[in-house]
PDB file of C-alpha atoms and ligand atoms in Angstrom:
ATOM      1  CA  MET A   8      -2.501   6.930  11.926  1.00  0.00           C
ATOM      2  CA  MET A   9      -0.070   6.272  14.738  1.00  0.00           C
ATOM      3  CA  TYR A  10       2.975   6.573  12.497  1.00  0.00           C
ATOM      4  CA  GLU A  11       1.600   9.732  10.898  1.00  0.00           C
ATOM      5  CA  LYS A  12       1.284  11.232  14.373  1.00  0.00           C
ATOM      6  CA  ILE A  13       4.829  10.176  15.279  1.00  0.00           C
ATOM      7  CA  ALA A  14       6.117  11.766  12.055  1.00  0.00           C
ATOM      8  CA  GLU A  15       4.171  14.935  12.803  1.00  0.00           C
ATOM      9  CA  ASN A  16       5.702  15.220  16.290  1.00  0.00           C
ATOM     10  CA  PHE A  17       9.160  14.424  14.939  1.00  0.00           C
ATOM     11  CA  LEU A  18       8.909  17.220  12.348  1.00  0.00           C
ATOM     12  CA  LYS A  19       7.547  19.643  14.945  1.00  0.00           C
ATOM     13  CA  ASN A  20      10.710  18.970  16.945  1.00  0.00           C
ATOM     14  CA  ASN A  21      12.893  19.884  13.947  1.00  0.00           C
ATOM     15  CA  GLY A  22      13.478  16.283  12.831  1.00  0.00           C
ATOM     16  CA  CYS A  23      14.389  15.756   9.183  1.00  0.00           C
ATOM     17  CA  LEU A  24      12.290  13.020   7.571  1.00  0.00           C
ATOM     18  CA  LEU A  25      13.126  11.808   4.060  1.00  0.00           C
ATOM     19  CA  LEU A  26      10.521   9.410   2.703  1.00  0.00           C
ATOM     20  CA  ASN A  27      10.958   7.330  -0.463  1.00  0.00           C
ATOM     21  CA  HIS A  28      14.732   7.226  -0.171  1.00  0.00           C
ATOM     22  CA  ARG A  29      16.822   4.028  -0.177  1.00  0.00           C
ATOM     23  CA  VAL A  30      20.066   3.650   1.721  1.00  0.00           C
ATOM     24  CA  VAL A  31      22.359   2.443  -1.054  1.00  0.00           C
ATOM     25  CA  LYS A  32      25.745   2.528   0.685  1.00  0.00           C
ATOM     26  CA  ILE A  33      27.009   2.571   4.270  1.00  0.00           C
ATOM     27  CA  ASN A  34      30.571   3.859   4.547  1.00  0.00           C
ATOM     28  CA  HIS A  35      32.680   2.687   7.466  1.00  0.00           C
ATOM     29  CA  GLN A  36      36.197   2.996   8.789  1.00  0.00           C
ATOM     30  CA  ASN A  37      37.902   1.715  11.950  1.00  0.00           C
ATOM     31  CA  ASN A  38      34.736  -0.056  13.160  1.00  0.00           C
ATOM     32  CA  LYS A  39      32.640   3.100  12.905  1.00  0.00           C
ATOM     33  CA  ILE A  40      29.957   4.027  10.427  1.00  0.00           C
ATOM     34  CA  LYS A  41      31.069   7.296   8.893  1.00  0.00           C
ATOM     35  CA  SER A  42      28.230   8.119   6.508  1.00  0.00           C
ATOM     36  CA  ILE A  43      25.385   6.707   4.455  1.00  0.00           C
ATOM     37  CA  VAL A  44      24.527   7.339   0.825  1.00  0.00           C
ATOM     38  CA  ILE A  45      20.817   7.671   0.142  1.00  0.00           C
ATOM     39  CA  SER A  46      19.067   7.725  -3.189  1.00  0.00           C
ATOM     40  CA  ASN A  47      15.604   8.739  -4.350  1.00  0.00           C
ATOM     41  CA  LYS A  48      16.057   7.424  -7.917  1.00  0.00           C
ATOM     42  CA  SER A  49      17.084  10.720  -9.456  1.00  0.00           C
ATOM     43  CA  LYS A  50      19.539  12.007  -6.857  1.00  0.00           C
ATOM     44  CA  GLN A  51      22.062  10.659  -4.370  1.00  0.00           C
ATOM     45  CA  LYS A  52      23.066  12.349  -1.164  1.00  0.00           C
ATOM     46  CA  THR A  53      25.585  11.553   1.600  1.00  0.00           C
ATOM     47  CA  ILE A  54      24.583  11.987   5.233  1.00  0.00           C
ATOM     48  CA  SER A  55      26.922  11.809   8.232  1.00  0.00           C
ATOM     49  CA  SER A  56      25.945  11.288  11.828  1.00  0.00           C
ATOM     50  CA  ASP A  57      27.411  10.194  15.163  1.00  0.00           C
ATOM     51  CA  SER A  58      25.067   7.205  15.455  1.00  0.00           C
ATOM     52  CA  TYR A  59      22.964   5.090  13.117  1.00  0.00           C
ATOM     53  CA  ILE A  60      19.845   3.006  13.794  1.00  0.00           C
ATOM     54  CA  SER A  61      18.722   0.775  10.933  1.00  0.00           C
ATOM     55  CA  SER A  62      15.422  -1.055  10.444  1.00  0.00           C
ATOM     56  CA  MET A  63      16.082  -2.283   6.903  1.00  0.00           C
ATOM     57  CA  PRO A  64      16.437  -6.055   6.497  1.00  0.00           C
ATOM     58  CA  ILE A  65      19.704  -7.071   8.161  1.00  0.00           C
ATOM     59  CA  THR A  66      20.795  -8.863   4.970  1.00  0.00           C
ATOM     60  CA  GLU A  67      20.604  -5.600   3.018  1.00  0.00           C
ATOM     61  CA  LEU A  68      22.372  -3.699   5.774  1.00  0.00           C
ATOM     62  CA  VAL A  69      25.353  -6.050   5.549  1.00  0.00           C
ATOM     63  CA  GLN A  70      25.414  -6.036   1.780  1.00  0.00           C
ATOM     64  CA  ARG A  71      25.459  -2.230   1.599  1.00  0.00           C
ATOM     65  CA  LEU A  72      28.525  -1.823   3.812  1.00  0.00           C
ATOM     66  CA  SER A  73      31.517  -0.236   2.125  1.00  0.00           C
ATOM     67  CA  PRO A  74      34.202  -1.557   2.226  1.00  0.00           C
ATOM     68  CA  GLN A  75      32.448  -4.924   1.930  1.00  0.00           C
ATOM     69  CA  PRO A  76      32.525  -7.303   4.904  1.00  0.00           C
ATOM     70  CA  PRO A  77      34.587 -10.530   4.608  1.00  0.00           C
ATOM     71  CA  LYS A  78      33.274 -13.050   2.068  1.00  0.00           C
ATOM     72  CA  GLU A  79      31.921 -15.469   4.699  1.00  0.00           C
ATOM     73  CA  ILE A  80      29.786 -12.689   6.225  1.00  0.00           C
ATOM     74  CA  ILE A  81      28.356 -11.697   2.852  1.00  0.00           C
ATOM     75  CA  GLN A  82      27.677 -15.372   2.118  1.00  0.00           C
ATOM     76  CA  ALA A  83      26.004 -15.850   5.524  1.00  0.00           C
ATOM     77  CA  SER A  84      23.745 -12.859   4.803  1.00  0.00           C
ATOM     78  CA  LYS A  85      22.873 -14.285   1.371  1.00  0.00           C
ATOM     79  CA  ASN A  86      21.965 -17.599   3.012  1.00  0.00           C
ATOM     80  CA  LEU A  87      19.339 -15.839   5.147  1.00  0.00           C
ATOM     81  CA  HIS A  88      15.989 -15.708   3.393  1.00  0.00           C
ATOM     82  CA  TYR A  89      12.748 -13.811   3.795  1.00  0.00           C
ATOM     83  CA  ARG A  90       9.250 -14.649   2.580  1.00  0.00           C
ATOM     84  CA  SER A  91       7.323 -11.897   0.874  1.00  0.00           C
ATOM     85  CA  PHE A  92       3.692 -11.129   0.797  1.00  0.00           C
ATOM     86  CA  VAL A  93       1.089  -9.890  -1.678  1.00  0.00           C
ATOM     87  CA  THR A  94      -2.385  -8.641  -0.793  1.00  0.00           C
ATOM     88  CA  ALA A  95      -5.182  -8.190  -3.297  1.00  0.00           C
ATOM     89  CA  SER A  96      -7.554  -5.719  -1.634  1.00  0.00           C
ATOM     90  CA  LEU A  97     -11.065  -6.085  -2.960  1.00  0.00           C
ATOM     91  CA  VAL A  98     -14.138  -3.888  -2.491  1.00  0.00           C
ATOM     92  CA  LEU A  99     -17.367  -5.843  -2.921  1.00  0.00           C
ATOM     93  CA  SER A 100     -21.054  -5.158  -2.662  1.00  0.00           C
ATOM     94  CA  SER A 101     -21.672  -8.447  -0.814  1.00  0.00           C
ATOM     95  CA  SER A 102     -22.648  -8.968   2.788  1.00  0.00           C
ATOM     96  CA  GLU A 103     -20.063 -10.266   5.273  1.00  0.00           C
ATOM     97  CA  PRO A 104     -18.595 -13.564   3.984  1.00  0.00           C
ATOM     98  CA  PHE A 105     -17.649 -14.645   7.551  1.00  0.00           C
ATOM     99  CA  PRO A 106     -17.947 -13.107  11.033  1.00  0.00           C
ATOM    100  CA  ASP A 107     -14.219 -13.050  11.847  1.00  0.00           C
ATOM    101  CA  THR A 108     -11.505 -10.438  11.356  1.00  0.00           C
ATOM    102  CA  TRP A 109      -9.422 -12.921   9.391  1.00  0.00           C
ATOM    103  CA  ILE A 110      -9.280 -16.558   8.503  1.00  0.00           C
ATOM    104  CA  TYR A 111      -6.467 -18.798   7.320  1.00  0.00           C
ATOM    105  CA  VAL A 112      -7.252 -20.830   4.215  1.00  0.00           C
ATOM    106  CA  HIS A 113      -5.902 -24.338   3.939  1.00  0.00           C
ATOM    107  CA  SER A 114      -7.932 -25.601   0.979  1.00  0.00           C
ATOM    108  CA  PRO A 115      -5.381 -27.228  -1.329  1.00  0.00           C
ATOM    109  CA  GLU A 116      -7.271 -26.172  -4.450  1.00  0.00           C
ATOM    110  CA  VAL A 117      -6.405 -22.478  -3.928  1.00  0.00           C
ATOM    111  CA  LYS A 118      -3.210 -20.498  -3.315  1.00  0.00           C
ATOM    112  CA  ILE A 119      -4.797 -17.992  -0.877  1.00  0.00           C
ATOM    113  CA  GLY A 120      -3.062 -18.064   2.525  1.00  0.00           C
ATOM    114  CA  ARG A 121      -5.337 -15.795   4.533  1.00  0.00           C
ATOM    115  CA  VAL A 122      -8.308 -13.473   4.074  1.00  0.00           C
ATOM    116  CA  GLN A 123      -8.744 -10.228   6.022  1.00  0.00           C
ATOM    117  CA  ASN A 124     -12.243  -8.955   6.615  1.00  0.00           C
ATOM    118  CA  PHE A 125     -11.392  -5.298   7.245  1.00  0.00           C
ATOM    119  CA  LYS A 126     -14.804  -4.174   8.413  1.00  0.00           C
ATOM    120  CA  LYS A 127     -14.594  -6.640  11.300  1.00  0.00           C
ATOM    121  CA  TRP A 128     -11.368  -5.022  12.523  1.00  0.00           C
ATOM    122  CA  SER A 129     -13.152  -1.673  12.616  1.00  0.00           C
ATOM    123  CA  HIS A 130     -16.062  -0.180  10.706  1.00  0.00           C
ATOM    124  CA  PHE A 131     -13.809   2.865  10.165  1.00  0.00           C
ATOM    125  CA  MET A 132     -11.803   0.734   7.732  1.00  0.00           C
ATOM    126  CA  VAL A 133     -14.651   0.622   5.211  1.00  0.00           C
ATOM    127  CA  SER A 134     -16.230   3.973   4.500  1.00  0.00           C
ATOM    128  CA  ASP A 135     -19.438   2.678   2.906  1.00  0.00           C
ATOM    129  CA  PRO A 136     -21.577   0.534   5.271  1.00  0.00           C
ATOM    130  CA  ASP A 137     -23.153  -1.240   2.270  1.00  0.00           C
ATOM    131  CA  LYS A 138     -19.814  -2.562   1.053  1.00  0.00           C
ATOM    132  CA  ILE A 139     -17.144  -4.897   2.345  1.00  0.00           C
ATOM    133  CA  ALA A 140     -13.388  -4.879   1.822  1.00  0.00           C
ATOM    134  CA  LEU A 141     -11.394  -8.104   1.826  1.00  0.00           C
ATOM    135  CA  GLY A 142      -7.610  -8.469   1.841  1.00  0.00           C
ATOM    136  CA  VAL A 143      -6.765 -11.650  -0.018  1.00  0.00           C
ATOM    137  CA  GLU A 144      -3.257 -12.576   1.081  1.00  0.00           C
ATOM    138  CA  TYR A 145      -0.680 -14.675  -0.733  1.00  0.00           C
ATOM    139  CA  PHE A 146       2.634 -15.716   0.824  1.00  0.00           C
ATOM    140  CA  CYS A 147       5.359 -15.804  -1.799  1.00  0.00           C
ATOM    141  CA  THR A 148       9.011 -15.223  -2.593  1.00  0.00           C
ATOM    142  CA  GLU A 149      10.259 -12.053  -4.262  1.00  0.00           C
ATOM    143  CA  GLY A 150      10.467 -12.685  -7.989  1.00  0.00           C
ATOM    144  CA  ASP A 151       8.385 -15.891  -8.041  1.00  0.00           C
ATOM    145  CA  GLU A 152       5.257 -16.426 -10.125  1.00  0.00           C
ATOM    146  CA  LEU A 153       2.825 -14.871  -7.618  1.00  0.00           C
ATOM    147  CA  TRP A 154       5.086 -11.909  -6.843  1.00  0.00           C
ATOM    148  CA  SER A 155       5.552 -11.161 -10.539  1.00  0.00           C
ATOM    149  CA  MET A 156       1.878 -11.322 -11.582  1.00  0.00           C
ATOM    150  CA  THR A 157       0.320  -8.076 -12.792  1.00  0.00           C
ATOM    151  CA  ASP A 158      -2.104  -6.348 -10.437  1.00  0.00           C
ATOM    152  CA  LYS A 159      -4.963  -7.140 -12.808  1.00  0.00           C
ATOM    153  CA  ASP A 160      -4.122 -10.869 -12.856  1.00  0.00           C
ATOM    154  CA  LEU A 161      -3.740 -10.985  -9.071  1.00  0.00           C
ATOM    155  CA  ILE A 162      -7.147  -9.406  -8.558  1.00  0.00           C
ATOM    156  CA  GLU A 163      -8.630 -11.886 -11.029  1.00  0.00           C
ATOM    157  CA  LEU A 164      -6.920 -14.786  -9.220  1.00  0.00           C
ATOM    158  CA  ALA A 165      -8.197 -13.573  -5.829  1.00  0.00           C
ATOM    159  CA  LEU A 166     -11.765 -13.238  -7.116  1.00  0.00           C
ATOM    160  CA  THR A 167     -11.699 -16.635  -8.812  1.00  0.00           C
ATOM    161  CA  GLU A 168     -10.281 -18.366  -5.751  1.00  0.00           C
ATOM    162  CA  LEU A 169     -12.668 -16.683  -3.292  1.00  0.00           C
ATOM    163  CA  GLU A 170     -15.571 -17.782  -5.462  1.00  0.00           C
ATOM    164  CA  LYS A 171     -14.167 -21.313  -5.660  1.00  0.00           C
ATOM    165  CA  ILE A 172     -14.191 -21.645  -1.855  1.00  0.00           C
ATOM    166  CA  LYS A 173     -17.657 -20.065  -1.793  1.00  0.00           C
ATOM    167  CA  LEU A 174     -16.810 -16.883   0.117  1.00  0.00           C
ATOM    168  CA  ILE A 175     -17.995 -14.405  -2.514  1.00  0.00           C
ATOM    169  CA  LYS A 176     -19.683 -14.058  -5.861  1.00  0.00           C
ATOM    170  CA  LYS A 177     -17.336 -12.613  -8.476  1.00  0.00           C
ATOM    171  CA  SER A 178     -20.165 -10.479  -9.823  1.00  0.00           C
ATOM    172  CA  ASP A 179     -20.166  -8.471  -6.524  1.00  0.00           C
ATOM    173  CA  TYR A 180     -16.703  -7.063  -7.297  1.00  0.00           C
ATOM    174  CA  LEU A 181     -16.535  -3.243  -7.444  1.00  0.00           C
ATOM    175  CA  ASP A 182     -12.898  -2.217  -7.177  1.00  0.00           C
ATOM    176  CA  GLY A 183      -9.482  -3.431  -6.083  1.00  0.00           C
ATOM    177  CA  PHE A 184      -5.767  -2.832  -5.788  1.00  0.00           C
ATOM    178  CA  VAL A 185      -2.632  -4.770  -4.913  1.00  0.00           C
ATOM    179  CA  VAL A 186      -0.030  -4.181  -2.182  1.00  0.00           C
ATOM    180  CA  ARG A 187       3.326  -6.010  -2.264  1.00  0.00           C
ATOM    181  CA  ALA A 188       5.448  -6.306   0.888  1.00  0.00           C
ATOM    182  CA  GLU A 189       8.942  -7.588   0.240  1.00  0.00           C
ATOM    183  CA  LYS A 190      10.910  -9.431   2.967  1.00  0.00           C
ATOM    184  CA  ALA A 191       7.851  -9.622   5.229  1.00  0.00           C
ATOM    185  CA  TYR A 192       8.781 -12.825   7.125  1.00  0.00           C
ATOM    186  CA  PRO A 193      12.228 -14.013   8.248  1.00  0.00           C
ATOM    187  CA  VAL A 194      12.604 -17.667   7.229  1.00  0.00           C
ATOM    188  CA  TYR A 195      13.709 -19.867  10.111  1.00  0.00           C
ATOM    189  CA  ASP A 196      15.353 -22.645   8.078  1.00  0.00           C
ATOM    190  CA  SER A 197      17.838 -25.170   9.457  1.00  0.00           C
ATOM    191  CA  SER A 198      20.906 -23.025   8.720  1.00  0.00           C
ATOM    192  CA  TYR A 199      19.566 -19.657   9.893  1.00  0.00           C
ATOM    193  CA  PRO A 200      20.908 -19.824  13.507  1.00  0.00           C
ATOM    194  CA  LYS A 201      24.484 -20.226  12.241  1.00  0.00           C
ATOM    195  CA  ASN A 202      24.121 -17.536   9.563  1.00  0.00           C
ATOM    196  CA  ILE A 203      22.398 -14.915  11.708  1.00  0.00           C
ATOM    197  CA  LYS A 204      24.986 -15.454  14.461  1.00  0.00           C
ATOM    198  CA  LEU A 205      27.842 -14.743  12.028  1.00  0.00           C
ATOM    199  CA  VAL A 206      26.096 -11.634  10.681  1.00  0.00           C
ATOM    200  CA  LYS A 207      25.173 -10.224  14.107  1.00  0.00           C
ATOM    201  CA  GLU A 208      28.633 -10.892  15.563  1.00  0.00           C
ATOM    202  CA  TYR A 209      30.181  -9.031  12.654  1.00  0.00           C
ATOM    203  CA  LEU A 210      27.788  -6.072  12.965  1.00  0.00           C
ATOM    204  CA  ALA A 211      28.468  -5.844  16.707  1.00  0.00           C
ATOM    205  CA  ASN A 212      31.932  -4.511  15.764  1.00  0.00           C
ATOM    206  CA  PHE A 213      30.302  -1.233  14.757  1.00  0.00           C
ATOM    207  CA  LYS A 214      29.706   0.581  18.007  1.00  0.00           C
ATOM    208  CA  ASN A 215      27.684   3.414  16.475  1.00  0.00           C
ATOM    209  CA  LEU A 216      25.272   1.177  14.522  1.00  0.00           C
ATOM    210  CA  ILE A 217      22.166  -0.572  15.898  1.00  0.00           C
ATOM    211  CA  SER A 218      19.947  -2.823  13.812  1.00  0.00           C
ATOM    212  CA  ILE A 219      16.350  -2.935  15.066  1.00  0.00           C
ATOM    213  CA  GLY A 220      12.867  -4.148  14.176  1.00  0.00           C
ATOM    214  CA  ARG A 221      11.618  -7.277  12.521  1.00  0.00           C
ATOM    215  CA  GLY A 222      13.755  -7.520   9.403  1.00  0.00           C
ATOM    216  CA  GLY A 223      16.602  -5.733  11.150  1.00  0.00           C
ATOM    217  CA  LEU A 224      16.851  -8.344  13.898  1.00  0.00           C
ATOM    218  CA  PHE A 225      15.690 -11.201  11.656  1.00  0.00           C
ATOM    219  CA  LYS A 226      13.121 -12.023  14.261  1.00  0.00           C
ATOM    220  CA  TYR A 227       9.385 -12.714  14.038  1.00  0.00           C
ATOM    221  CA  ASN A 228       8.595  -9.497  15.927  1.00  0.00           C
ATOM    222  CA  ASN A 229       5.147  -7.974  16.130  1.00  0.00           C
ATOM    223  CA  MET A 230       4.659  -4.237  15.825  1.00  0.00           C
ATOM    224  CA  ASP A 231       4.917  -3.595  19.574  1.00  0.00           C
ATOM    225  CA  HIS A 232       8.177  -5.575  19.745  1.00  0.00           C
ATOM    226  CA  SER A 233       9.567  -3.728  16.738  1.00  0.00           C
ATOM    227  CA  ILE A 234       8.738  -0.362  18.269  1.00  0.00           C
ATOM    228  CA  LEU A 235      10.242  -1.419  21.596  1.00  0.00           C
ATOM    229  CA  THR A 236      13.540  -2.344  19.910  1.00  0.00           C
ATOM    230  CA  GLY A 237      13.589   1.200  18.474  1.00  0.00           C
ATOM    231  CA  LEU A 238      12.948   2.756  21.878  1.00  0.00           C
ATOM    232  CA  TYR A 239      15.630   0.573  23.463  1.00  0.00           C
ATOM    233  CA  ALA A 240      18.107   1.448  20.709  1.00  0.00           C
ATOM    234  CA  ALA A 241      17.521   5.166  21.330  1.00  0.00           C
ATOM    235  CA  GLU A 242      17.960   4.673  25.090  1.00  0.00           C
ATOM    236  CA  ASN A 243      21.150   2.681  24.503  1.00  0.00           C
ATOM    237  CA  LEU A 244      22.574   5.608  22.552  1.00  0.00           C
ATOM    238  CA  LEU A 245      21.856   7.716  25.640  1.00  0.00           C
ATOM    239  CA  GLY A 246      23.764   5.315  27.881  1.00  0.00           C
ATOM    240  CA  ALA A 247      21.339   2.489  28.718  1.00  0.00           C
ATOM    241  CA  SER A 248      22.324  -1.122  28.086  1.00  0.00           C
ATOM    242  CA  HIS A 249      19.191  -2.931  26.926  1.00  0.00           C
ATOM    243  CA  ASN A 250      19.654  -6.239  25.158  1.00  0.00           C
ATOM    244  CA  LEU A 251      17.495  -5.986  22.037  1.00  0.00           C
ATOM    245  CA  GLU A 252      17.632  -9.749  21.582  1.00  0.00           C
ATOM    246  CA  GLU A 253      15.555 -10.129  24.749  1.00  0.00           C
ATOM    247  CA  VAL A 254      12.571  -8.343  23.208  1.00  0.00           C
ATOM    248  CA  ASN A 255      10.011 -10.989  22.186  1.00  0.00           C
ATOM    249  CA  ALA A 256      12.065 -13.690  23.888  1.00  0.00           C
ATOM    250  CA  ASP A 257       9.205 -14.563  26.304  1.00  0.00           C
ATOM    251  CA  GLN A 258       6.967 -15.684  23.507  1.00  0.00           C
ATOM    252  CA  GLU A 259       9.653 -17.919  22.048  1.00  0.00           C
ATOM    253  CA  TYR A 260      10.219 -19.318  25.496  1.00  0.00           C
ATOM    254  CA  GLN A 261       6.490 -20.013  25.922  1.00  0.00           C
ATOM    255  CA  GLU A 262       6.353 -21.695  22.546  1.00  0.00           C
ATOM    256  CA  GLU A 263       9.341 -23.896  23.337  1.00  0.00           C
ATOM    257  CA  LYS A 264       8.599 -27.569  23.851  1.00  0.00           C
ATOM    258  CA  THR A 265      10.016 -29.520  26.728  1.00  0.00           C
ATOM    259  CA  GLU A 266      11.547 -32.935  26.243  1.00  0.00           C
ATOM    260  CA  ASN A 267       8.195 -34.460  27.300  1.00  0.00           C
ATOM    261  CA  GLY A 268       6.532 -32.597  24.427  1.00  0.00           C
ATOM    262  CA  ASP A 269       4.495 -30.360  26.780  1.00  0.00           C
TER     263      ASP A 269
HETATM  264  C1  FAD B  13       1.402  -9.792   6.789  1.00  0.00           C
HETATM  265  C2  FAD B  13       1.822  -9.261   8.110  1.00  0.00           C
HETATM  266  C3  FAD B  13       0.885  -9.121   9.118  1.00  0.00           C
HETATM  267  C4  FAD B  13       1.248  -8.607  10.355  1.00  0.00           C
HETATM  268  N1  FAD B  13       0.304  -8.466  11.320  1.00  0.00           N
HETATM  269  C5  FAD B  13       0.646  -7.920  12.505  1.00  0.00           C
HETATM  270  C6  FAD B  13      -0.344  -7.717  13.507  1.00  0.00           C
HETATM  271  O1  FAD B  13      -1.519  -8.036  13.332  1.00  0.00           O
HETATM  272  N2  FAD B  13       0.047  -7.158  14.689  1.00  0.00           N
HETATM  273  C7  FAD B  13       1.334  -6.785  14.916  1.00  0.00           C
HETATM  274  O2  FAD B  13       1.644  -6.255  15.988  1.00  0.00           O
HETATM  275  N3  FAD B  13       2.292  -6.974  13.980  1.00  0.00           N
HETATM  276  C8  FAD B  13       1.982  -7.536  12.787  1.00  0.00           C
HETATM  277  N4  FAD B  13       2.953  -7.741  11.832  1.00  0.00           N
HETATM  278  C9  FAD B  13       4.335  -7.406  12.159  1.00  0.00           C
HETATM  279  C10 FAD B  13       4.627  -5.929  11.985  1.00  0.00           C
HETATM  280  O3  FAD B  13       4.126  -5.503  10.748  1.00  0.00           O
HETATM  281  C11 FAD B  13       6.128  -5.741  12.043  1.00  0.00           C
HETATM  282  O4  FAD B  13       6.635  -6.200  13.271  1.00  0.00           O
HETATM  283  C12 FAD B  13       6.526  -4.289  11.901  1.00  0.00           C
HETATM  284  O5  FAD B  13       5.946  -3.671  10.791  1.00  0.00           O
HETATM  285  C13 FAD B  13       8.024  -4.231  11.743  1.00  0.00           C
HETATM  286  O6  FAD B  13       8.406  -2.892  11.793  1.00  0.00           O
HETATM  287  P1  FAD B  13       9.861  -2.503  11.338  1.00  0.00           P
HETATM  288  O7  FAD B  13       9.963  -1.029  11.455  1.00  0.00           O
HETATM  289  O8  FAD B  13      10.860  -3.360  12.007  1.00  0.00           O
HETATM  290  O9  FAD B  13       9.962  -2.945   9.822  1.00  0.00           O
HETATM  291  P2  FAD B  13       9.098  -2.492   8.498  1.00  0.00           P
HETATM  292  O10 FAD B  13       7.767  -1.993   8.938  1.00  0.00           O
HETATM  293  O11 FAD B  13       9.238  -3.659   7.622  1.00  0.00           O
HETATM  294  O12 FAD B  13       9.973  -1.276   8.043  1.00  0.00           O
HETATM  295  C14 FAD B  13      11.235  -1.455   7.432  1.00  0.00           C
HETATM  296  C15 FAD B  13      11.341  -0.341   6.430  1.00  0.00           C
HETATM  297  O13 FAD B  13      12.657  -0.324   5.882  1.00  0.00           O
HETATM  298  C16 FAD B  13      12.531   0.070   4.553  1.00  0.00           C
HETATM  299  N5  FAD B  13      13.767  -0.283   3.833  1.00  0.00           N
HETATM  300  C17 FAD B  13      14.164  -1.482   3.383  1.00  0.00           C
HETATM  301  N6  FAD B  13      15.345  -1.391   2.755  1.00  0.00           N
HETATM  302  C18 FAD B  13      15.696  -0.085   2.822  1.00  0.00           C
HETATM  303  C19 FAD B  13      16.806   0.648   2.349  1.00  0.00           C
HETATM  304  N7  FAD B  13      17.826   0.089   1.689  1.00  0.00           N
HETATM  305  N8  FAD B  13      16.834   1.980   2.592  1.00  0.00           N
HETATM  306  C20 FAD B  13      15.831   2.597   3.266  1.00  0.00           C
HETATM  307  N9  FAD B  13      14.740   1.953   3.738  1.00  0.00           N
HETATM  308  C21 FAD B  13      14.688   0.625   3.513  1.00  0.00           C
HETATM  309  C22 FAD B  13      11.312  -0.672   4.049  1.00  0.00           C
HETATM  310  O14 FAD B  13      10.789  -0.074   2.890  1.00  0.00           O
HETATM  311  C23 FAD B  13      10.377  -0.498   5.250  1.00  0.00           C
HETATM  312  O15 FAD B  13       9.597   0.650   5.143  1.00  0.00           O
HETATM  313  C24 FAD B  13       2.600  -8.246  10.589  1.00  0.00           C
HETATM  314  C25 FAD B  13       3.543  -8.386   9.573  1.00  0.00           C
HETATM  315  C26 FAD B  13       3.166  -8.900   8.341  1.00  0.00           C
HETATM  316  C27 FAD B  13       4.201  -9.039   7.264  1.00  0.00           C
END
């Protein structure tokens, strides 16, 4: 609802919003982005601007640059990985399976990672008070077995597993659908600090390009952090000098352990 409102205001102020388009190429020259090529499957179009703000995954941003960055930068971007995410959303006639908004599932006999109980977030999220809606979440990697399952098989898996851990009865199932989110989590593996440093240092050469957001900064940002990086990027284009890397730095600091393990 919030993003719909933002889009509405943007259009009212003569903004041009193109949904369902992919940026397929980013043309640059003399350390400046000159134009981007966008595609909506059937047609391609080139757009030029003075400045560019990107929230696509930083790995894709690098790999779409034309001419291509040096080999070591491309390799560093390929060595950065994201985890993806599949949700089987189920509508059931049961009563609440648990009183919480969500629970993490650690039972080794199932692949479920987390279950959302949408009605507990807000009753507005389930239109019929006699029904419940659960989001059965699986963490996966793009292209792996879970990611590639058909929607029908994923719904069947979710129902079977929920029944196995005694949260629902399969016979209460009414309807369902599947949502896939690619590159949902940046993977902080042992080589990511070196790789992200190389990629970000290279991108810093482009003075009219700012990469923002969660995938764009390769940082475990929440929605408020992601939005703030967008606001800061816009202000920087107007002359401010915010450091986007400092957004969400407090939390990392708080989560840091001291040498004593505190
Ligand atoms: C499972 C999950 C649960 C979360 N829960 C919470 C929560 O409870 N609270 C909270 O605050 N935050 C939560 N977050 C984090 C929050 O969703 C993110 O911080 C936020 O959505 C990131 O916004 P963004 O604009 O940076 O990126 P996204 O929302 O990921 O947007 C990036 C967009 O770029 C598009 N894109 C990719 N490639 C291209 C291309 N080549 N051309 C054009 N477009 C492209 C993608 O399709 C996508 O729409 C959660 C995230 C996940 C994955």
